[in-house]
PDB file of C-alpha atoms in Angstrom:
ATOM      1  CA  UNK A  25      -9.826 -11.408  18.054  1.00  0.00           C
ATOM      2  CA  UNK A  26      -9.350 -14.293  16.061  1.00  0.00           C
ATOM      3  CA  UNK A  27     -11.506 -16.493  18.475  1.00  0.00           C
ATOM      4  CA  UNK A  28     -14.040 -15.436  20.681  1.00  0.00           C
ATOM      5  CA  UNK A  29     -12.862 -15.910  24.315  1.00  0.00           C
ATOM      6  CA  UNK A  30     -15.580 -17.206  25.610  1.00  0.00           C
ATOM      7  CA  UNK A  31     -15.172 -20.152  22.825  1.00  0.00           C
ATOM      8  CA  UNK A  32     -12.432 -20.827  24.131  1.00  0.00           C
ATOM      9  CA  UNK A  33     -12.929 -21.325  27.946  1.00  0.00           C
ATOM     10  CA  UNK A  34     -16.193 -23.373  26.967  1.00  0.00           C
ATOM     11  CA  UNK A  35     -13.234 -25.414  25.746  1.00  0.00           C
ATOM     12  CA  UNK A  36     -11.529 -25.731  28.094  1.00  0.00           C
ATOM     13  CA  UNK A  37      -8.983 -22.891  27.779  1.00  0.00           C
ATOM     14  CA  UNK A  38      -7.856 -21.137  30.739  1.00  0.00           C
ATOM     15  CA  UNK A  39      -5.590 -17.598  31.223  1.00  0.00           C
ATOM     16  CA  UNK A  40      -1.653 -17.769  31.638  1.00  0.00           C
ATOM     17  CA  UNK A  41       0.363 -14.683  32.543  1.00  0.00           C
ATOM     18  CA  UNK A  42       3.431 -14.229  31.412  1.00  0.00           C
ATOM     19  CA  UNK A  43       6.228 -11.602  32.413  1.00  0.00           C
ATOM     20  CA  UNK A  44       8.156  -9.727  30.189  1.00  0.00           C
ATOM     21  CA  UNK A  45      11.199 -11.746  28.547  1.00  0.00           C
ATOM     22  CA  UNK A  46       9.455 -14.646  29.553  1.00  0.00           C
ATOM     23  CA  UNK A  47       9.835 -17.489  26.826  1.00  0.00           C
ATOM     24  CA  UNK A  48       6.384 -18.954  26.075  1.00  0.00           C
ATOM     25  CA  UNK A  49       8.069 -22.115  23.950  1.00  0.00           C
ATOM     26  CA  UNK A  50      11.494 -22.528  22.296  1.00  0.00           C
ATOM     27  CA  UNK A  51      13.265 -23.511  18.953  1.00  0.00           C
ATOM     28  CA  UNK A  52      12.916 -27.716  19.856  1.00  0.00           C
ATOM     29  CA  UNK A  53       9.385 -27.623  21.352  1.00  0.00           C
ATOM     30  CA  UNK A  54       6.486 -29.931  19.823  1.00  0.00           C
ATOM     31  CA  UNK A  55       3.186 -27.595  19.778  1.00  0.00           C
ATOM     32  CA  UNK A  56       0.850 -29.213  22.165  1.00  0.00           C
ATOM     33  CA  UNK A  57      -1.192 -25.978  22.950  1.00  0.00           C
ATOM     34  CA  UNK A  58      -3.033 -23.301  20.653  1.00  0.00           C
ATOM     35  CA  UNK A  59      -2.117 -19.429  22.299  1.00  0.00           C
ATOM     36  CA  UNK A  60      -3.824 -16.132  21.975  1.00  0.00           C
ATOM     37  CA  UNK A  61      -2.926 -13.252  23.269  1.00  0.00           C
ATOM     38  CA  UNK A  62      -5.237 -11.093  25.582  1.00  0.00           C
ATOM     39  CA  UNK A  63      -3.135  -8.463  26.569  1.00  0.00           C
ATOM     40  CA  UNK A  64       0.686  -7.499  25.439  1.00  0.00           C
ATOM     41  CA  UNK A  65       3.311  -8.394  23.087  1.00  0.00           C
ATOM     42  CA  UNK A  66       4.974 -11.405  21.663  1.00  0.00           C
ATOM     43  CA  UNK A  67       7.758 -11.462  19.808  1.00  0.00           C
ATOM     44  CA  UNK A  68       8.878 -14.762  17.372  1.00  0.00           C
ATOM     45  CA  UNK A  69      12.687 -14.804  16.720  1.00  0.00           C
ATOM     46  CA  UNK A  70      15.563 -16.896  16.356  1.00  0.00           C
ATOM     47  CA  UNK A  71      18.996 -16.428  16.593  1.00  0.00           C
ATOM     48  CA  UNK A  72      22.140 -16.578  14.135  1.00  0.00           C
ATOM     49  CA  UNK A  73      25.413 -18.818  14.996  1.00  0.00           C
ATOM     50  CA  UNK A  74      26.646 -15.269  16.105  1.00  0.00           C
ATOM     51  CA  UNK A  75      24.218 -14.505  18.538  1.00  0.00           C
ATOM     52  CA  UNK A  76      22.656 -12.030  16.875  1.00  0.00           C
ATOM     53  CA  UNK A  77      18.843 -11.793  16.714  1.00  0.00           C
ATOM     54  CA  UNK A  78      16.268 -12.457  13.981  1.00  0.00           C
ATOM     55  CA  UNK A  79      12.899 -11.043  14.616  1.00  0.00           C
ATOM     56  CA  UNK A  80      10.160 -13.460  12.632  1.00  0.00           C
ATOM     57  CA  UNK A  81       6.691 -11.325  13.673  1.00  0.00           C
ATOM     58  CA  UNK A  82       5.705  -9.275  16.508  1.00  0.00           C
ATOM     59  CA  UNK A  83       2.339 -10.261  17.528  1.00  0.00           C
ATOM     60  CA  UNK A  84      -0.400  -7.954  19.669  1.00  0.00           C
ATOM     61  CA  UNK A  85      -3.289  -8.413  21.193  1.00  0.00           C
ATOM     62  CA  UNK A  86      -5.928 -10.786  19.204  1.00  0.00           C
ATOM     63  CA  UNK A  87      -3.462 -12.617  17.683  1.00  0.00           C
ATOM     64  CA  UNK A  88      -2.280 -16.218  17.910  1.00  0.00           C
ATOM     65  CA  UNK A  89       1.082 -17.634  18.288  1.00  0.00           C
ATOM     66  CA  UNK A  90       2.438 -20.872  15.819  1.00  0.00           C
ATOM     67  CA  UNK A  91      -1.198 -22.108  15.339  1.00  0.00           C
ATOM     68  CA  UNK A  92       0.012 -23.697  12.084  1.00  0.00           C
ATOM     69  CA  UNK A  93       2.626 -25.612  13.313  1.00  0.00           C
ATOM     70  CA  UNK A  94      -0.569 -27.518  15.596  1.00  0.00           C
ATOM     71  CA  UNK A  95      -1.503 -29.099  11.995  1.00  0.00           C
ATOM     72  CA  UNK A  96       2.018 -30.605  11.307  1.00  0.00           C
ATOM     73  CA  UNK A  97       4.118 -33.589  13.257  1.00  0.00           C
ATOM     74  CA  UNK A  98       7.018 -30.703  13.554  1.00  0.00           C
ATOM     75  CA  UNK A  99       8.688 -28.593  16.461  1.00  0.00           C
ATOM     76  CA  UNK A 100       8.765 -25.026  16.660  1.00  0.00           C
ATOM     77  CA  UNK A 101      11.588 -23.508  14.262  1.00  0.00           C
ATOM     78  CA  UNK A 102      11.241 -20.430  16.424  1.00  0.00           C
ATOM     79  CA  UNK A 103      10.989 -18.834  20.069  1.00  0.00           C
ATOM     80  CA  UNK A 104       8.019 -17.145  21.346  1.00  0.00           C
ATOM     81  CA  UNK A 105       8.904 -14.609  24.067  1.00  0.00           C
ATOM     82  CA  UNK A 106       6.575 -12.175  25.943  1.00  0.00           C
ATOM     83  CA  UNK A 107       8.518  -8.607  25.111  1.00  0.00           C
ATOM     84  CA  UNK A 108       5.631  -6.934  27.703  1.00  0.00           C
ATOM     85  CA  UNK A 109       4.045  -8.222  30.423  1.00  0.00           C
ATOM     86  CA  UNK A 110       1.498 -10.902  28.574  1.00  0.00           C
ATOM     87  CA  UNK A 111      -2.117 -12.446  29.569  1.00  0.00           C
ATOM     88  CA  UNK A 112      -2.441 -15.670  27.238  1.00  0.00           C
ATOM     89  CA  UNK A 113      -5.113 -17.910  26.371  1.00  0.00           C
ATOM     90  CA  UNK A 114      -4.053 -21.906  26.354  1.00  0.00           C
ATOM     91  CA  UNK A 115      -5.612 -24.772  24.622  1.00  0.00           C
ATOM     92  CA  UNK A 116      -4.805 -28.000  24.445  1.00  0.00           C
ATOM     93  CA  UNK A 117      -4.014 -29.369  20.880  1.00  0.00           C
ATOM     94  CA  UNK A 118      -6.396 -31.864  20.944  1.00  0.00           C
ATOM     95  CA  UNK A 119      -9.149 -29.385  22.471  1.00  0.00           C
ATOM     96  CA  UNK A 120      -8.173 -26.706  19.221  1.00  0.00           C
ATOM     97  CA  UNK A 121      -8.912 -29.833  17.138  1.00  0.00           C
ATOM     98  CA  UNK A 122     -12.165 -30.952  18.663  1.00  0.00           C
ATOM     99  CA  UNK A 123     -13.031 -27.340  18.024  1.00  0.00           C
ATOM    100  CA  UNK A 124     -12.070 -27.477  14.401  1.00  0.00           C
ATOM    101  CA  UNK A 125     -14.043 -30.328  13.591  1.00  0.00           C
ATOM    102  CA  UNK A 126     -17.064 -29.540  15.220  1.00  0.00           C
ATOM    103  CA  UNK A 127     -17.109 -25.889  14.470  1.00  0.00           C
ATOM    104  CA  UNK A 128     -17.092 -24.548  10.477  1.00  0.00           C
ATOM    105  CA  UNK A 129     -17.198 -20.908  11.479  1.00  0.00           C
ATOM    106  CA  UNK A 130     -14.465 -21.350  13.981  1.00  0.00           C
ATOM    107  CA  UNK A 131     -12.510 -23.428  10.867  1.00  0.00           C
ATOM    108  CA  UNK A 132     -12.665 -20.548   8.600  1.00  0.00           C
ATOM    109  CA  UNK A 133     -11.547 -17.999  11.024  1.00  0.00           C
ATOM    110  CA  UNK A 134      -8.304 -20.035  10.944  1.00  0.00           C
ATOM    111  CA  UNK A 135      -7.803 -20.426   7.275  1.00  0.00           C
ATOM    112  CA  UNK A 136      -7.985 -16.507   7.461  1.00  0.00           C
ATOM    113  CA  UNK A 137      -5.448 -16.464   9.823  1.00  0.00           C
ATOM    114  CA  UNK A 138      -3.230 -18.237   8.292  1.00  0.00           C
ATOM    115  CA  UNK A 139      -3.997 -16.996   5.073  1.00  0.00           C
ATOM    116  CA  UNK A 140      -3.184 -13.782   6.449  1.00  0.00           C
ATOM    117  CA  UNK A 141       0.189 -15.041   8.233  1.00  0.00           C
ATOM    118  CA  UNK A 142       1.253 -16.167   4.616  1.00  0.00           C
ATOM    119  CA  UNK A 143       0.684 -12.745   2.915  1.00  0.00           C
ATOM    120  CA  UNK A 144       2.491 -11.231   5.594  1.00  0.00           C
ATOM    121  CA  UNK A 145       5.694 -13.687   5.173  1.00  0.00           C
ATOM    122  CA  UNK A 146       5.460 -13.407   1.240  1.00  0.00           C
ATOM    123  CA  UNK A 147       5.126  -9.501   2.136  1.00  0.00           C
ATOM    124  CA  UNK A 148       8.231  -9.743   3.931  1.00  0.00           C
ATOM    125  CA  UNK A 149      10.495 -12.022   1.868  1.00  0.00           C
ATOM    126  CA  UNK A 150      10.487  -9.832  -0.943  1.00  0.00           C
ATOM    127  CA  UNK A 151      10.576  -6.363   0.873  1.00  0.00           C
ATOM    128  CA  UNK A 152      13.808  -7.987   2.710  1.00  0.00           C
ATOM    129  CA  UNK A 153      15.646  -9.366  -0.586  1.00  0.00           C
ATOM    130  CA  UNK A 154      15.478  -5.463  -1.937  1.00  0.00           C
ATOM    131  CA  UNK A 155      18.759  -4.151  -1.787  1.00  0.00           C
ATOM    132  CA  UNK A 156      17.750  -0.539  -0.599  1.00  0.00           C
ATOM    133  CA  UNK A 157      17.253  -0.489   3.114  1.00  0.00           C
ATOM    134  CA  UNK A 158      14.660   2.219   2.819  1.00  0.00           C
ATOM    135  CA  UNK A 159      12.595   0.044   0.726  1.00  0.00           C
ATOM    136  CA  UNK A 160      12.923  -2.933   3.478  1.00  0.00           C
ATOM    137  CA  UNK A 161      11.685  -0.581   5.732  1.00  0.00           C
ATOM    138  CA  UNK A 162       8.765   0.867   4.004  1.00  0.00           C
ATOM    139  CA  UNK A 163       7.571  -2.588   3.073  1.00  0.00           C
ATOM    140  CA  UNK A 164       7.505  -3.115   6.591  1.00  0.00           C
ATOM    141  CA  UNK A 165       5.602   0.270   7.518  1.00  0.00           C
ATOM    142  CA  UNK A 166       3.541  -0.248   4.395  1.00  0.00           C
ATOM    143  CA  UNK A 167       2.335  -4.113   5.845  1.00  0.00           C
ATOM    144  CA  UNK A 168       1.494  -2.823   9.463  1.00  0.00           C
ATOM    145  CA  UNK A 169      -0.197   0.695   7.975  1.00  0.00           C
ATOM    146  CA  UNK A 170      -2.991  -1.399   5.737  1.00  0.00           C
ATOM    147  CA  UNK A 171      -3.498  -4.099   8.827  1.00  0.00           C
ATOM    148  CA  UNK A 172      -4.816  -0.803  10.878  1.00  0.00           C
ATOM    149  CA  UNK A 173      -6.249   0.180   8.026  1.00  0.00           C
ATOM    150  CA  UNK A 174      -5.146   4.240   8.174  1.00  0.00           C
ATOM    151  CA  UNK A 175      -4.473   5.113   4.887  1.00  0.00           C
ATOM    152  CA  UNK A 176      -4.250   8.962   5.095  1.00  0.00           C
ATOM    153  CA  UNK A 177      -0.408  10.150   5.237  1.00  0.00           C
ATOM    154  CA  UNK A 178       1.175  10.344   8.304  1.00  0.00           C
ATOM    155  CA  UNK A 179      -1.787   8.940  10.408  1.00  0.00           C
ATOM    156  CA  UNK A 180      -0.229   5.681  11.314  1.00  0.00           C
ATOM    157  CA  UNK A 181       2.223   5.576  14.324  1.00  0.00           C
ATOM    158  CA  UNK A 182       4.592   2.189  13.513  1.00  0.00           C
ATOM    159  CA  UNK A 183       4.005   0.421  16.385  1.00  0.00           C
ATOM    160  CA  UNK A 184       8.299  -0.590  16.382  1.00  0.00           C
ATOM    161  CA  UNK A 185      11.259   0.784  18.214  1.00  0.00           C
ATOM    162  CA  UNK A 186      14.132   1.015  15.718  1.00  0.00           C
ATOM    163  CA  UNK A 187      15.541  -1.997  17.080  1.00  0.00           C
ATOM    164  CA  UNK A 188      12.363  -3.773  16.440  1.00  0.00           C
ATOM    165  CA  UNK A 189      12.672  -2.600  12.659  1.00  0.00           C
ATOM    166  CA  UNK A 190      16.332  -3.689  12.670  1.00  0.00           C
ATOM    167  CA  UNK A 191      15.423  -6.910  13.480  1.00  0.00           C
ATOM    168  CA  UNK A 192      12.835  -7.307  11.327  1.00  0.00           C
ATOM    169  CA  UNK A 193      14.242  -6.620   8.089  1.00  0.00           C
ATOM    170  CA  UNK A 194      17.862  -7.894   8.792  1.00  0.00           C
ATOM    171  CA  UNK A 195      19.367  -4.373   8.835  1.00  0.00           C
ATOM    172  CA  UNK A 196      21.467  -2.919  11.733  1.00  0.00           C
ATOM    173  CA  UNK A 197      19.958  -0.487  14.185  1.00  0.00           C
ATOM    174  CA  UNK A 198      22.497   2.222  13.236  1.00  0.00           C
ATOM    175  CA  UNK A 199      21.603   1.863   9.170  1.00  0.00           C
ATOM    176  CA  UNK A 200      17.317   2.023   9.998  1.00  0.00           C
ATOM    177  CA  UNK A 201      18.356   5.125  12.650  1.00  0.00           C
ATOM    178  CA  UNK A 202      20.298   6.586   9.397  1.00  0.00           C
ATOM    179  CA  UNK A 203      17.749   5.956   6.602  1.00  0.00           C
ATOM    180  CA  UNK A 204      14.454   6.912   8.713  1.00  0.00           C
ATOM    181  CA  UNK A 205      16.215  10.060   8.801  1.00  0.00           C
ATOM    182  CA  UNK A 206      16.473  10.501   5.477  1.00  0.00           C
ATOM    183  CA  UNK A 207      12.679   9.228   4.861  1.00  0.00           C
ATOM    184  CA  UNK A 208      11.761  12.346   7.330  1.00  0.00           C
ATOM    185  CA  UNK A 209      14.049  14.575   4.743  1.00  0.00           C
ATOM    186  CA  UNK A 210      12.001  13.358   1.880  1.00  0.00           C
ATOM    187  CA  UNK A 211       8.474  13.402   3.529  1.00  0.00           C
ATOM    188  CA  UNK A 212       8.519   9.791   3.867  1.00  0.00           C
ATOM    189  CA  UNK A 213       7.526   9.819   7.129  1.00  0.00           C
ATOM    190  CA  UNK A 214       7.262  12.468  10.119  1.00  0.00           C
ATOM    191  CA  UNK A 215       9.432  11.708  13.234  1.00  0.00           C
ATOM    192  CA  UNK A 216       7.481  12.896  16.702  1.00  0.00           C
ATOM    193  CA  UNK A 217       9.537  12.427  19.612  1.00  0.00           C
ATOM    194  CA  UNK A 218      10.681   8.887  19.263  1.00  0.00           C
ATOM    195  CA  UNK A 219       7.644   7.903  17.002  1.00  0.00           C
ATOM    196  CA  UNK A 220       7.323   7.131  13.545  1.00  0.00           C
ATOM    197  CA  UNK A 221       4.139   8.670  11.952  1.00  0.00           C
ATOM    198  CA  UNK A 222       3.751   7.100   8.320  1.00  0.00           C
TER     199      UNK A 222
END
């Protein structure tokens, strides 16, 4: 959990449920609350003059959503929406600050988060500018494997439908259905059922 709940109702937080394919805030919004999620999945995307989608993160339980953009005078460049049925915690911006300021612990746990957020999108960039779509994808698999921290081969179920995978690294559904085939052929990875044990 990035902040302890209980923090955050002492400040004045309070729960929000959201549905799935609910949009939380859109591409235009100004930030004017800090989110993190209790239960379910949020998704960040945008999408292209054609329609088609661009997954940015997937975020799970513990996380928060477009805290950084709280620090700047800019809207969101992205769209949150809840891709499972979502409990969220809400702050007001000027609460999160009042916290900041008058709490260092609280402080740091943010500059890890968004220290963290950054690793991930330099992670990303350069995993998605390879030209080999199995190395996209493994970048991808090899990110979420050391966040659960399950090195052993083969323990780690990737948390992503194929779609989810498409999205994320820019690739069509059909080419990551074709190449995590071929990862299974080369004891990449281990396909069980519709899972993806790396």
């Amino acid at each position: 959990m990035i902040i302890d709940e209980n923090l955050l109702l002492e400040n004045g937080a309070v729960y929000e449920d959201y549905p799935a394919k609910e949009i939380i805030f859109q591409m235009g919004d100004m930030p004017h609350f800090y989110f993190q999620i209790v239960r379910g999945t949020v998704e960040l995307n945008n999408y292209h003059e054609d329609g088609k989608e661009f997954t940015l993160n997937i975020l799970r339980e513990g996380q928060s959503i477009g805290e950084s953009l709280l620090f700047s005078e800019k809207n969101y460049p992205m769209n949150a929406v809840a891709k499972t049925d979502c409990t969220l915690l809400k702050l007001s911006k000027s609460n999160f600050f009042k916290l900041v300021s008058e709490n260092r612990d609280f402080m740091f746990q943010i500059f890890r988060n968004l220290s963290d957020r950054l690793f991930y999108k330099y992670v990303m960039l350069f995993g998605n500018s390879a030209s080999e779509p199995s190395t996209k994808i493994m970048s991808l698999m090899d990110y979420f494997k050391e966040c659960a921290h399950q090195p052993e081969p083969y323990s780690y179920e990737v948390p992503l439908t194929r779609q989810q995978i498409a999205n994320l690294t820019g690739l069509c559904v059909e080419t990551v259905i074709r190449t995590v085939k071929k990862m299974e052929q080369e004891e990449l990875v281990k396909i069980n059922g519709r899972h993806i044990m790396y």
